[in-house]
Coordinates of C-alpha atoms in Angstrom, one line a residue:
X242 CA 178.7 89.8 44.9
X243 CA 176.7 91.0 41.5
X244 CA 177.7 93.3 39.6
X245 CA 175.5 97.2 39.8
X246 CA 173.8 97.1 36.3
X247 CA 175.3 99.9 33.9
X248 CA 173.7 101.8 30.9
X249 CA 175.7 100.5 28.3
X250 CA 173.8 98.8 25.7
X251 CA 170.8 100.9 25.7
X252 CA 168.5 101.2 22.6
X253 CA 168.7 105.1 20.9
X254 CA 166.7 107.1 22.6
X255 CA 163.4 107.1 20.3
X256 CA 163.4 103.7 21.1
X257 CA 163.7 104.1 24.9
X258 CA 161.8 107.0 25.0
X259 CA 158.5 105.0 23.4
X260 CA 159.1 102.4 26.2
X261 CA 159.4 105.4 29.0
X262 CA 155.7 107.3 27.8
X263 CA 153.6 104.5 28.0
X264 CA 153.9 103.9 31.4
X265 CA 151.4 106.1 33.2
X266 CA 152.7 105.6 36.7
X267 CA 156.4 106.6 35.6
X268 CA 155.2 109.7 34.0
X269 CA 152.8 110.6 37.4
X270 CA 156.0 110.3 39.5
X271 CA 157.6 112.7 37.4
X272 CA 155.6 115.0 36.9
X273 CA 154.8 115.3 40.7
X274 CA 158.5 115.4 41.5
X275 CA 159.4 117.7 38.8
X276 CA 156.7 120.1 39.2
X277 CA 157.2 120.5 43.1
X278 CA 161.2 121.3 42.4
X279 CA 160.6 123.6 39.5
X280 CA 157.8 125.6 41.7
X281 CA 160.5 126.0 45.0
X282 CA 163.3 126.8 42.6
X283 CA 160.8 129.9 41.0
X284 CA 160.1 130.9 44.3
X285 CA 163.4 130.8 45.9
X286 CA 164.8 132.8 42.3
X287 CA 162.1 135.1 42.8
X288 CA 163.7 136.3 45.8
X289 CA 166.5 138.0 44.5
X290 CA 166.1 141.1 42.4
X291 CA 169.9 140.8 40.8
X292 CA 169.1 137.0 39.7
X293 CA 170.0 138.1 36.1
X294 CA 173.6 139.7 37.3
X295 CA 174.5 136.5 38.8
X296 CA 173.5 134.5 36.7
X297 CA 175.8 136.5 34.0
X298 CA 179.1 136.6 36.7
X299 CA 178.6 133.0 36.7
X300 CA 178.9 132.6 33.3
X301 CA 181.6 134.6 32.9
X302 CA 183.8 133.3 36.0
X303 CA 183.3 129.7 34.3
X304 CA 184.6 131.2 31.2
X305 CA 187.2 133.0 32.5
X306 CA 188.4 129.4 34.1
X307 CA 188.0 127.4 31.2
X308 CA 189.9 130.2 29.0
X309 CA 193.2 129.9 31.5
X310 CA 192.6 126.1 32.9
X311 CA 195.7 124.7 32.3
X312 CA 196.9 127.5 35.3
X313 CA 194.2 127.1 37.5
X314 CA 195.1 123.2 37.6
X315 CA 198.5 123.6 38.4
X316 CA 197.6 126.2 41.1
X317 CA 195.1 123.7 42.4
X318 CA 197.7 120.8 42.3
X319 CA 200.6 122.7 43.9
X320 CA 197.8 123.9 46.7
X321 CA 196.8 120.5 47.5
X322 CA 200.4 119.3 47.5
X323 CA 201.0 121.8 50.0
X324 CA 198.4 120.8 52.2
X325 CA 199.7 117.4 52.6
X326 CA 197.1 115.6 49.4
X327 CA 198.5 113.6 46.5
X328 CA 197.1 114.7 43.3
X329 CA 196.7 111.7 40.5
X330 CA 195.8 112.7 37.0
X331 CA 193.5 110.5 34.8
X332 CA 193.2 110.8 31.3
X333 CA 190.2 108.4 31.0
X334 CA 187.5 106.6 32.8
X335 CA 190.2 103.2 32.9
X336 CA 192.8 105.3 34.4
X337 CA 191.1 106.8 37.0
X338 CA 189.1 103.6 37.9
X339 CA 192.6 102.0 38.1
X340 CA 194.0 104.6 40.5
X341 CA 190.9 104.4 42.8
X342 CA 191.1 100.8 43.2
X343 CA 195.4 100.5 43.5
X344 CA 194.5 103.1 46.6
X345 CA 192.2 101.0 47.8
X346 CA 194.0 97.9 47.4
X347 CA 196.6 99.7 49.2
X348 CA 195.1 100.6 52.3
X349 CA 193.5 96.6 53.0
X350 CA 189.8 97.4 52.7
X351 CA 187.2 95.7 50.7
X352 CA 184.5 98.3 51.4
X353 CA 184.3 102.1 50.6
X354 CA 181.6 104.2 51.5
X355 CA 180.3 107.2 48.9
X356 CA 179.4 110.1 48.6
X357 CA 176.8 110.8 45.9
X358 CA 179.2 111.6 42.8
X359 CA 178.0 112.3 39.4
X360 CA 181.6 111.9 38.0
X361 CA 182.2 108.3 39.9
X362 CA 179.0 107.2 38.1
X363 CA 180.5 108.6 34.3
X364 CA 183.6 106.5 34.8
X365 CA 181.4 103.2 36.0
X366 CA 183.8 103.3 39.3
X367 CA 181.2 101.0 41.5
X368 CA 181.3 98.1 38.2
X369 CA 185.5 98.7 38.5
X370 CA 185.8 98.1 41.8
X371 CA 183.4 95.7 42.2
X372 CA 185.4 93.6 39.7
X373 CA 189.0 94.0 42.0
X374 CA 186.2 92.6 45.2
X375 CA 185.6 95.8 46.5
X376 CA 182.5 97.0 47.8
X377 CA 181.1 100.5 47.2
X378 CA 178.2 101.4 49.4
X379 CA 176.2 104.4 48.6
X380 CA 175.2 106.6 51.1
X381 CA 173.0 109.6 49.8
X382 CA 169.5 108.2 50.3
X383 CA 168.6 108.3 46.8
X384 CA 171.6 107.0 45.4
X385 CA 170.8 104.0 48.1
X386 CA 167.6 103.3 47.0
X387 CA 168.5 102.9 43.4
X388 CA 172.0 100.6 44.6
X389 CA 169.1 98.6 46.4
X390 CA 167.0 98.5 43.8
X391 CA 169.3 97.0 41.3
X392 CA 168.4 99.9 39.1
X393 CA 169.9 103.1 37.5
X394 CA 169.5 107.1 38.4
X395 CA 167.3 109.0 36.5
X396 CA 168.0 112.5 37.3
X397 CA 171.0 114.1 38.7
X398 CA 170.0 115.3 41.7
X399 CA 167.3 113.0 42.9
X400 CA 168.6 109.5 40.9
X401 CA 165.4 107.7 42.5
X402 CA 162.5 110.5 41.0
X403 CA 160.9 107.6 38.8
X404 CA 160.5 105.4 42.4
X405 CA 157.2 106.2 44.6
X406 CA 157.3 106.2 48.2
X407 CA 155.3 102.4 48.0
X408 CA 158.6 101.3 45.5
X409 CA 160.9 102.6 47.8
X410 CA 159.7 100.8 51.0
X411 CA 159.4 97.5 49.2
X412 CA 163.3 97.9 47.8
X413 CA 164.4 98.6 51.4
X414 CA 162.0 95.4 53.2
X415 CA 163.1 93.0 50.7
X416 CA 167.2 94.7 49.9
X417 CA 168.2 95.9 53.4
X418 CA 169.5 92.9 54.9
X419 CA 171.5 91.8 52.2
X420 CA 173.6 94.5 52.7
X421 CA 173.6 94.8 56.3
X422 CA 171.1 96.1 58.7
X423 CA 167.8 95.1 57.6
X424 CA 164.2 97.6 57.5
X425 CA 162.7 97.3 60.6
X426 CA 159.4 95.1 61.5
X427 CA 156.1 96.7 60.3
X428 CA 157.7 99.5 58.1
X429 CA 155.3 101.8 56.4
X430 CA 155.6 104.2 53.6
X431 CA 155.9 107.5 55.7
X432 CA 158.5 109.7 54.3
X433 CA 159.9 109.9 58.0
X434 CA 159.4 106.5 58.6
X435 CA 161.6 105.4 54.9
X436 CA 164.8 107.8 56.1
X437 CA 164.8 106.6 59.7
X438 CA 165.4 103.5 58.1
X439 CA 167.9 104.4 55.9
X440 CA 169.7 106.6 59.0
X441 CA 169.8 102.7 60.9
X442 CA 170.8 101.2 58.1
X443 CA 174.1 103.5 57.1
X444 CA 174.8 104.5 60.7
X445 CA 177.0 101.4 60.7
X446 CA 178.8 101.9 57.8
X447 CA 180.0 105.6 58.7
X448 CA 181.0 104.0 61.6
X449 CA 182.8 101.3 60.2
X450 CA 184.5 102.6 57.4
X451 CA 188.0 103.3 56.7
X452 CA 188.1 104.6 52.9
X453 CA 185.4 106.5 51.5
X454 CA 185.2 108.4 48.0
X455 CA 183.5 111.4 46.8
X456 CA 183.5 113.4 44.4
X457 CA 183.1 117.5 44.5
X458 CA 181.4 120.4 43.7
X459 CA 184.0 122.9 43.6
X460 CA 187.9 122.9 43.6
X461 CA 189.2 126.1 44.6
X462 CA 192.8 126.6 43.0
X463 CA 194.0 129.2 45.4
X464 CA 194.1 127.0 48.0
X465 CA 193.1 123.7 46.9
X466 CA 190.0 123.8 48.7
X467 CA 187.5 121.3 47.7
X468 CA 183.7 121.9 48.4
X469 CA 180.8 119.2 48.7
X470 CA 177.0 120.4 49.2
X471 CA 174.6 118.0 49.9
X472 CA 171.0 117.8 51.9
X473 CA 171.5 114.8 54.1
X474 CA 174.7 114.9 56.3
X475 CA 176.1 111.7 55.1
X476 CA 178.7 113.7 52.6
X477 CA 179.6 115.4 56.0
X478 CA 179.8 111.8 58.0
X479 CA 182.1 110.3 54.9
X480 CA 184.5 113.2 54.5
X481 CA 185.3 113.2 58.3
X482 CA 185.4 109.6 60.0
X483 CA 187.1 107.6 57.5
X484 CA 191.0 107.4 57.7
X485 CA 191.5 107.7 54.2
X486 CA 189.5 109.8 51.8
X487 CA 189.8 109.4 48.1
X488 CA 188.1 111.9 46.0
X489 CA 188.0 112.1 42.2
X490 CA 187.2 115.7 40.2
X491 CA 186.4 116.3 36.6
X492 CA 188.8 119.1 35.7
X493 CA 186.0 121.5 35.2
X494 CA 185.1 121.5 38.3
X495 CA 187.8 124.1 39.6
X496 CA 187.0 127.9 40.8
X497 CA 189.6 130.4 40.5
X498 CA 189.6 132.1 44.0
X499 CA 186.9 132.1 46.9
X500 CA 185.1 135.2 46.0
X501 CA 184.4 133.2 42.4
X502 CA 182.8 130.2 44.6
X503 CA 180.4 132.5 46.7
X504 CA 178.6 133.6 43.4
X505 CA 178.1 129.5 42.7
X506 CA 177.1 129.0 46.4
X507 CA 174.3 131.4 45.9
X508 CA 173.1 130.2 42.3
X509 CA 173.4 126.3 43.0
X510 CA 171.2 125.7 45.9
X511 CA 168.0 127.8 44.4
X512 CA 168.7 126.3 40.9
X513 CA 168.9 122.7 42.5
X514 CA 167.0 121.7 45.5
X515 CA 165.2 125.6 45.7
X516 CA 167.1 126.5 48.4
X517 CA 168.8 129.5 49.5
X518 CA 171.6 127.8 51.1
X519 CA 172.5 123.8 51.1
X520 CA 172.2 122.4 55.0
X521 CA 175.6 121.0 54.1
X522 CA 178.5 122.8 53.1
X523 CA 181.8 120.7 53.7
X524 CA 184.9 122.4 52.7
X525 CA 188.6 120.8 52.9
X526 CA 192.3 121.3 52.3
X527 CA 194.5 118.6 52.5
X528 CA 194.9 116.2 55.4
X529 CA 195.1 117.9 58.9
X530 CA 196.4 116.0 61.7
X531 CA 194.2 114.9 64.5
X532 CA 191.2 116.2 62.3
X533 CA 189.6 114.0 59.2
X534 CA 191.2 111.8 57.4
X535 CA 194.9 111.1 57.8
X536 CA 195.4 110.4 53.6
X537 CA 194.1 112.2 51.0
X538 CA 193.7 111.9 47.2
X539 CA 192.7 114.3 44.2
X540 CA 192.1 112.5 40.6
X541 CA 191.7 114.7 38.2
X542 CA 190.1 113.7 35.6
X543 CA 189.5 114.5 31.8
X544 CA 188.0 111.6 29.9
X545 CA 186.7 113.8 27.3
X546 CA 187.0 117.1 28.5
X547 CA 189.7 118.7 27.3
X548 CA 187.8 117.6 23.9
X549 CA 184.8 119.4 24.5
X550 CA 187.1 122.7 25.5
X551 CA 188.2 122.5 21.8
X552 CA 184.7 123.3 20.6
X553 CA 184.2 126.9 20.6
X554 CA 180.4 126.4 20.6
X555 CA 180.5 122.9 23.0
X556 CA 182.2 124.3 25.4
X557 CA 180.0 125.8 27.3
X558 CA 178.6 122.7 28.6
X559 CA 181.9 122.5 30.9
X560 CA 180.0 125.4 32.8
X561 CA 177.4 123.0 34.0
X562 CA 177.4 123.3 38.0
X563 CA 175.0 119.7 37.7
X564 CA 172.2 121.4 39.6
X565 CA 169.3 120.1 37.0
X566 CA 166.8 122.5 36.7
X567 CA 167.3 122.2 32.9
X568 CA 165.8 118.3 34.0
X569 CA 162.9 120.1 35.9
X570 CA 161.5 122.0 33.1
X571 CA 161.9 120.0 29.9
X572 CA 159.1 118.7 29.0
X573 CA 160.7 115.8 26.8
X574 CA 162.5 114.6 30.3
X575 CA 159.0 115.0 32.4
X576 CA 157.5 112.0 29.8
X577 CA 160.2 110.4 29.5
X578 CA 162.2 110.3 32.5
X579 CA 166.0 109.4 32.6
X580 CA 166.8 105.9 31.8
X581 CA 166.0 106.9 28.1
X582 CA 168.4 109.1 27.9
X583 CA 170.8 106.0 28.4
X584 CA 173.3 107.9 30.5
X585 CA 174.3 109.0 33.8
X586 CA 173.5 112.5 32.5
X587 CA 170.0 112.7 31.6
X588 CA 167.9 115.5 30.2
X589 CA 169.2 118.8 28.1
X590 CA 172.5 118.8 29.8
X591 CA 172.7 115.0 28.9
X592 CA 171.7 115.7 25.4
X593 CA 175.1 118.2 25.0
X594 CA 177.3 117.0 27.3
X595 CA 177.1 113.4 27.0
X596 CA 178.1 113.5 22.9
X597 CA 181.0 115.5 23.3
X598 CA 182.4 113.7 25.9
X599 CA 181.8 110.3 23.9
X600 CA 183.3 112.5 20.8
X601 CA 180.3 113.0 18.3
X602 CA 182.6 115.0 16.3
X603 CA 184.4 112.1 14.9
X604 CA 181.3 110.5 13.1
X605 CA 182.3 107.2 14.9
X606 CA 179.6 107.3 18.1
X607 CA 177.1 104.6 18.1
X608 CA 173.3 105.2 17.6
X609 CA 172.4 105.8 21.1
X610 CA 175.4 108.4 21.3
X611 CA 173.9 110.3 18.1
X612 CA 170.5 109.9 18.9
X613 CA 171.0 112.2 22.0
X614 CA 170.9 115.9 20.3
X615 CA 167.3 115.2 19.0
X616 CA 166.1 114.6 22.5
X617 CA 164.8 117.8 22.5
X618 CA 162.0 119.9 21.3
X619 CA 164.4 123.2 20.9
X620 CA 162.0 125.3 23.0
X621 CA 164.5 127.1 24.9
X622 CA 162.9 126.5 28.5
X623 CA 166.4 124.8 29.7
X624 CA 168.0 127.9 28.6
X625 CA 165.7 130.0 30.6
X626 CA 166.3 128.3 34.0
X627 CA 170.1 127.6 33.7
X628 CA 172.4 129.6 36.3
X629 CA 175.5 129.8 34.2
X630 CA 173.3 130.6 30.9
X631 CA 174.2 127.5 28.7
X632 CA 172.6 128.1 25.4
X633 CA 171.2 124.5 25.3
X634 CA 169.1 124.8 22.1
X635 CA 172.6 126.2 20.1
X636 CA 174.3 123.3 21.7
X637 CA 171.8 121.0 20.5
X638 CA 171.5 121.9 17.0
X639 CA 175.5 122.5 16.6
X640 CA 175.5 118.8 17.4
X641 CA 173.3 117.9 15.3
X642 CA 175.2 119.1 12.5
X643 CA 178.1 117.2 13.3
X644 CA 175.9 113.9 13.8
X645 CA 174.4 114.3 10.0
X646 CA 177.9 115.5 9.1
X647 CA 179.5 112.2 10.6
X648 CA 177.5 110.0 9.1
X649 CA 174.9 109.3 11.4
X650 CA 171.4 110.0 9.8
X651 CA 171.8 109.3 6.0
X652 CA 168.1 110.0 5.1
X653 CA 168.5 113.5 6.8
X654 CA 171.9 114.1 5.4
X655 CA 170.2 113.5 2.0
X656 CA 167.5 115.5 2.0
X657 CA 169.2 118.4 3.1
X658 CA 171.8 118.1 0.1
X659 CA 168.4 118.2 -1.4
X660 CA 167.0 121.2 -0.1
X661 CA 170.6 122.8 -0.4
X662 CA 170.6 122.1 -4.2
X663 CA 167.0 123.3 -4.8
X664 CA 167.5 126.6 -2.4
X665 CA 171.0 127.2 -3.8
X666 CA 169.2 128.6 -7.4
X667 CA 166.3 130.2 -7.9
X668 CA 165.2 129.0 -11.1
X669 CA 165.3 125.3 -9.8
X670 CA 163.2 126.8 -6.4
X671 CA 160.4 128.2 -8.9
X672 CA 160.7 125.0 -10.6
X673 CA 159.7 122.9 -7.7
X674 CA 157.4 125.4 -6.4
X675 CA 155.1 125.3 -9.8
X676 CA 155.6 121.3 -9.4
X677 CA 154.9 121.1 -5.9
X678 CA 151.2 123.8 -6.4
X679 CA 150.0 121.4 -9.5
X680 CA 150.3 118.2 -8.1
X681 CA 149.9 119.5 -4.6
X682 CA 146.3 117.6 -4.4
X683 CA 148.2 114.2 -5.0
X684 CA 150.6 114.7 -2.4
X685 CA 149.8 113.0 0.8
X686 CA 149.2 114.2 4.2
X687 CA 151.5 111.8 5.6
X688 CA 154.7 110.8 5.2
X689 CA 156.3 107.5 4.0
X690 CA 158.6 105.3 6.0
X691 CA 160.0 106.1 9.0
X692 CA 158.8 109.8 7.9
X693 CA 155.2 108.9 9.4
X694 CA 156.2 109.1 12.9
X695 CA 156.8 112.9 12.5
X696 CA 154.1 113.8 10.4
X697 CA 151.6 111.8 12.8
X698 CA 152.9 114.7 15.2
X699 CA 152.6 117.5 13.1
X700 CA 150.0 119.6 11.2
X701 CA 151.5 119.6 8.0
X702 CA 150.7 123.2 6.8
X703 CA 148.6 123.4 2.6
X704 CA 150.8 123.6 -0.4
X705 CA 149.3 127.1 -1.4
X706 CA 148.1 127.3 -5.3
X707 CA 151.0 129.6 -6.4
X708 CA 153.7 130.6 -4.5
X709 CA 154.3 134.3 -3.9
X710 CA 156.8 134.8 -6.4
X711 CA 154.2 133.6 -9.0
X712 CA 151.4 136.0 -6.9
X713 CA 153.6 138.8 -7.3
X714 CA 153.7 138.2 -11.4
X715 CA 150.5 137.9 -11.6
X716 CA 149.6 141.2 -9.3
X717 CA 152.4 143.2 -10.0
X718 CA 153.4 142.5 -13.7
X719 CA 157.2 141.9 -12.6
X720 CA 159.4 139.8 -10.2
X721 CA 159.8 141.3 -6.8
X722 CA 163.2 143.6 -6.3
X723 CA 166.3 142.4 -4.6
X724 CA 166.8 144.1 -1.4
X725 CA 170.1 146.0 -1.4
X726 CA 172.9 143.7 -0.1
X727 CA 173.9 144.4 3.8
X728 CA 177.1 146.5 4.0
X729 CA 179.8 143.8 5.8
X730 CA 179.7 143.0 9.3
X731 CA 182.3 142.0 11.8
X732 CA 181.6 138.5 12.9
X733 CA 179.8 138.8 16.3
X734 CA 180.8 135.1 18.5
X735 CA 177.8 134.3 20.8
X736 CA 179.0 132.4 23.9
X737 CA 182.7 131.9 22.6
X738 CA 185.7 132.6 24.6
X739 CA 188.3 134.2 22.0
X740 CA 191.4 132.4 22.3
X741 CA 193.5 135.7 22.2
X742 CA 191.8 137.1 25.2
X743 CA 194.2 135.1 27.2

């Protein structure tokens, strides 16, 4: 048995990124893929005339949860408890991985089947088990493809968007039979042709399998309702047939009340796939005899999360419902694709979510880590799309600050202690702006160093002659007049939830 390959180790993401661009085929795939999403999810948005109210009651019901969360988990864990589930708590990536497998182990398999889970892939649960000889196969078609492919997702909702339909057919006629019912004789590229073979080939392991794991959409505390939405029917095939049904949650992931889910029912299909409803809506409660499986397991886990709640500005990356249309729009993802981003979370969401939960607060992340919140042009399109209105770009550049803070970019750190000296008096400013007009003919066009790299990209605008202080001198006869100082205002918090509106 090998090993699924992982993302750790991966180069910072300029590195990975300059890799990504220059191959035109990658960038074609993307772009097709990305555009034809982006266009269905406009269209579908389009629709509805009170878009802009839903997006806001979304925001606000994921504030309201993550303002009173240590509640809404105990709700959710006495409601799950009542239906008959055992609910495990995980602090950490290790622990949950270590609970999966024991319950597992437990049961007698070797083999789970999956559901497609963005959280099983953060904690690197298919490498865990795989090293206590158990098997995970993946059963979304994508996530297939890339398991088959010995490779790693590149977007969240469609991890195989930098694989063609001629890539794809290749994996499955040289992969398939390796792990268990090989591609049939004479199998073409057709679209129709690629998922009937993929329907053959996991067909047996629905039918086989006694554990399977997912992960979930929503977790409803009222109840203890958990909610998978998927495209394909296998979510709906692994939740069912197997006896035992293990499911591990990040603790974000939980909904007050039923009426909060219906407003995320509406806003995550059209953000996502640019639907107005997912095909597959699975809802469950507990074990019910005769019906599904006869054990089931919550982990809840935090690995990070109860971190990134601390941040007043962070924070608001916990509202992220992981339906990627921030992915779909960027236009640093659509050149460079996802494996640069060297994460599970790629793209804009990636760029915020993915530092906090590896803690770029504390200055001690490695490169890649840091590199992250300068994936990003700033230009606000991620913003524009997202249905629970995460301020991306404020994200970005909050992080930022801690990565120069922390340590992480010494030459940037240093030239904005530089530009903070030279701004913080005015006498130095008109000194360096006289310096900077005479000598402005001897100062190059492009930068030195690792500098050049930006200025290659930029038009660097003309040192003027005089700067207007000096213009104003010389037009006026005297320095221009302060502006009367602002009376005080009352600190207005963008985004925040105020921690005494509990």
């Amino acid at each position: 048995m090998t090993s699924p390959p992982t993302f750790l180790g991966m180069p910072p993401f300029p590195e990975a990124a300059r890799s990504a661009v220059s191959n035109p085929q990658l960038r074609h795939n993307l772009r097709k893929a990305t555009h034809t999403i982006r266009d269905k999810r406009a269209h579908v948005v389009g629709e509805l005339s009170d878009w802009a109210e839903l997006r806001a009651a979304g925001a606000a019901i994921k504030d309201r949860t993550l303002r009173r969360l240590d509640e809404y988990l105990l709700a959710a864990e006495a409601a799950v408890a009542a239906a008959g589930g055992t609910v495990h708590w995980a602090a950490d990536a290790a622990e949950a991985n270590r609970i999966v497998a024991d319950l597992v182990r437990a049961t007698g398999e070797t083999e789970v089947v999956k559901v497609k889970s963005m959280v099983t892939q953060e904690i690197g649960l298919n490498e865990a088990l795989a090293a206590e000889g158990i098997r995970a196969y993946e059963t979304d078609l994508a996530e297939l493809i890339v398991q088959l492919g010995d490779d790693l997702p590149s977007h969240i909702l469609v991890p195989a968007i930098h694989r063609n339909r001629a890539e794809i057919r290749e994996i499955f006629v040289r992969e398939m039979a390796e792990w268990g019912v090989p591609a049939p004789p004479g199998l073409s590229d057709e679209p129709a042709a690629l998922a009937e073979a993929a329907r053959r080939h996991l067909r047996e392991r629905f039918l086989s399998a006694k554990v399977a794991v997912s992960g979930a959409n929503f977790l409803v505390a009222e109840t203890g309702t958990l909610v998978v939405v998927e495209s394909e029917g296998n979510g709906r095939m692994c939740l069912t047939l197997p006896e035992t049904l293990i499911s591990v949650v990040g603790i974000e992931k939980v909904v007050p009340t039923w009426a909060d889910l219906e407003v995320f029912l509406q806003l995550l299909p059209r953000s996502s796939t640019g639907e107005r409803m997912n095909p597959y809506t699975s809802m469950w409660t507990g074990v019910t005899p005769g019906d599904g499986p006869r054990d089931f397991h919550l982990v809840l886990l935090d690995n990070g999360r109860t971190d990134v709640l601390a941040d007043t500005t962070g924070r608001q990356a916990l509202r992220c419902i992981r339906c990627s249309a921030c992915l779909n729009v960027c236009p640093v993802y659509e050149r460079t694709g996802g494996h640069a981003y060297g994460s599970v979370y790629p793209g804009p969401i990636g760029a915020i979510l993915v530092p906090q939960l590896r803690g770029v607060a504390t200055g001690k992340v490695d490169p890649q880590t840091a590199s992250l919140p300068y994936a990003s042009s700033l230009c606000g399109a991620c913003y524009e799309v997202c249905p629970v209105a995460i301020d991306i770009p404020e994200v970005l550049v909050h992080l930022r600050e801690q990565v120069v803070e922390g340590g992480g970019h010494r030459a940037e750190r240093a030239a904005m202690r530089a530009a903070e000296w030279v701004f913080d008096d005015a006498k130095r400013l008109r000194t360096v702006q006289r310096v900077a007009a005479r000598s402005r003919r001897l100062l190059p066009r492009r930068a030195p160093g690792p500098g050049a790299a930006w200025s290659d990209s930029r038009a660097l605008p003309e040192v003027p002659a005089q700067s207007f202080r000096d213009w104003w001198v010389r037009e006026r006869g005297a320095p221009p007049a302060r502006p009367p100082a602002a009376p005080a205002q009352p600190p207005v918090e963008k985004n925040r939830i105020e921690e005494d509106d509990r």
